[in-house]
């Protein structure tokens, strides 16, 4: 039930404080995946052997970033400040480890591997991540 002030017809915040909506950070990962699919389709017409390297390079960027976003934005509000900070620190460490492990796995397991394609799609996904984050902050 909505509480109203006698002097004002605007709704009052809930008793526990105002709720801040989660930022739609999942949109960045979705945009990255869509661009990765388009890049892979285009590469399939140019050189089929490059597609797997592109998929791996893109996923090395997308998976750690999506995991970090899920962990970092799991908590909200001033009362959860400690949990938010801890989730951010832990998320950044795990994001780094996932990225390093991803690159190690790509270069150890993938044959043939095309480093230019792997790093090119990785950098493209990072550009989308940075641009998407900037656009979310502007809203």
Coordinates of C-alpha atoms in Angstrom, one line a residue:
X1 CA 0.0 0.0 0.0
X2 CA 1.4 3.4 -0.9
X3 CA 1.9 5.9 1.8
X4 CA 1.0 9.6 1.1
X5 CA 1.8 12.8 3.0
X6 CA -1.1 15.0 4.0
X7 CA 0.5 18.1 2.4
X8 CA 1.8 16.4 -0.8
X9 CA 0.2 13.9 -3.2
X10 CA 3.6 12.4 -4.2
X11 CA 4.3 8.9 -3.0
X12 CA 6.7 8.6 -0.1
X13 CA 9.6 6.2 -0.3
X14 CA 9.2 2.7 1.3
X15 CA 9.7 2.5 5.1
X16 CA 13.1 0.7 4.6
X17 CA 14.4 3.5 2.4
X18 CA 14.3 4.2 -1.3
X19 CA 15.1 1.3 -3.7
X20 CA 17.7 2.0 -6.3
X21 CA 17.2 -0.1 -9.5
X22 CA 19.9 -2.3 -10.7
X23 CA 21.7 -0.9 -13.7
X24 CA 21.0 -3.0 -16.8
X25 CA 24.6 -4.2 -17.2
X26 CA 23.5 -7.4 -18.8
X27 CA 22.8 -5.3 -21.9
X28 CA 26.5 -4.9 -22.4
X29 CA 27.1 -8.6 -22.5
X30 CA 24.2 -9.1 -24.9
X31 CA 25.6 -6.4 -27.2
X32 CA 29.0 -8.1 -27.0
X33 CA 27.5 -11.5 -27.9
X34 CA 25.5 -10.0 -30.8
X35 CA 28.6 -8.3 -32.2
X36 CA 30.6 -11.5 -31.8
X37 CA 28.1 -13.4 -33.8
X38 CA 28.2 -10.8 -36.6
X39 CA 32.0 -10.8 -36.6
X40 CA 32.1 -14.6 -36.7
X41 CA 29.6 -14.7 -39.6
X42 CA 31.7 -12.2 -41.6
X43 CA 34.9 -14.1 -40.8
X44 CA 33.2 -17.3 -42.1
X45 CA 33.1 -15.7 -45.5
X46 CA 36.7 -14.5 -45.4
X47 CA 38.6 -17.3 -43.7
X48 CA 36.8 -20.2 -41.9
X49 CA 39.7 -21.1 -39.8
X50 CA 39.6 -17.7 -38.1
X51 CA 36.1 -18.2 -36.7
X52 CA 37.1 -20.4 -33.7
X53 CA 39.9 -18.0 -32.8
X54 CA 37.4 -15.1 -32.9
X55 CA 34.9 -17.0 -30.7
X56 CA 37.6 -17.8 -28.2
X57 CA 38.9 -14.2 -28.1
X58 CA 35.4 -12.8 -27.7
X59 CA 34.5 -15.2 -24.9
X60 CA 37.7 -14.5 -23.0
X61 CA 36.5 -10.9 -22.8
X62 CA 32.7 -11.5 -22.4
X63 CA 32.6 -14.3 -19.7
X64 CA 34.8 -12.6 -17.0
X65 CA 33.1 -9.3 -17.6
X66 CA 29.6 -10.8 -17.3
X67 CA 30.6 -12.7 -14.2
X68 CA 32.0 -9.5 -12.6
X69 CA 28.9 -7.5 -13.4
X70 CA 26.6 -10.2 -11.9
X71 CA 28.7 -10.3 -8.7
X72 CA 29.3 -6.5 -8.4
X73 CA 25.7 -5.6 -8.8
X74 CA 24.2 -8.3 -6.6
X75 CA 23.9 -6.0 -3.6
X76 CA 22.3 -2.5 -3.4
X77 CA 21.8 0.2 -0.9
X78 CA 23.8 2.1 1.7
X79 CA 23.4 -0.7 4.3
X80 CA 25.1 -3.1 1.9
X81 CA 28.2 -0.9 1.3
X82 CA 30.6 -3.4 2.8
X83 CA 29.1 -6.3 0.8
X84 CA 29.3 -4.1 -2.4
X85 CA 32.9 -3.3 -1.8
X86 CA 33.9 -6.9 -1.0
X87 CA 32.0 -8.1 -4.1
X88 CA 33.8 -5.6 -6.2
X89 CA 37.2 -6.5 -5.0
X90 CA 36.6 -10.3 -5.2
X91 CA 34.9 -9.9 -8.6
X92 CA 37.9 -8.0 -10.0
X93 CA 40.3 -10.7 -8.8
X94 CA 38.2 -13.5 -10.2
X95 CA 37.7 -11.5 -13.5
X96 CA 41.4 -11.2 -13.9
X97 CA 41.9 -14.9 -13.1
X98 CA 39.2 -16.0 -15.6
X99 CA 40.8 -13.8 -18.3
X100 CA 44.3 -15.2 -17.7
X101 CA 43.0 -18.7 -17.6
X102 CA 41.0 -18.2 -20.7
X103 CA 44.0 -16.9 -22.7
X104 CA 46.1 -19.7 -21.4
X105 CA 43.5 -22.3 -22.4
X106 CA 43.1 -20.7 -25.9
X107 CA 46.9 -20.7 -26.6
X108 CA 47.5 -24.2 -25.1
X109 CA 44.4 -26.1 -26.4
X110 CA 43.4 -24.4 -29.7
X111 CA 45.1 -25.5 -32.9
X112 CA 45.5 -23.8 -35.2
X113 CA 45.3 -20.5 -33.3
X114 CA 45.5 -17.1 -34.9
X115 CA 46.7 -14.6 -32.3
X116 CA 45.8 -11.5 -34.3
X117 CA 42.2 -12.7 -34.5
X118 CA 42.1 -13.7 -30.8
X119 CA 43.4 -10.4 -29.6
X120 CA 41.4 -8.4 -32.2
X121 CA 38.1 -9.8 -31.1
X122 CA 39.2 -9.5 -27.4
X123 CA 39.9 -5.8 -27.9
X124 CA 36.7 -5.3 -29.9
X125 CA 34.7 -6.7 -27.0
X126 CA 36.6 -4.5 -24.5
X127 CA 35.7 -1.4 -26.7
X128 CA 32.0 -2.5 -26.5
X129 CA 32.3 -2.9 -22.7
X130 CA 33.9 0.5 -22.2
X131 CA 31.4 2.2 -24.5
X132 CA 28.4 0.4 -23.0
X133 CA 29.5 1.3 -19.5
X134 CA 30.0 4.9 -20.5
X135 CA 26.5 5.0 -22.0
X136 CA 24.9 3.5 -18.9
X137 CA 26.6 6.1 -16.7
X138 CA 25.2 8.9 -18.9
X139 CA 21.6 7.8 -18.3

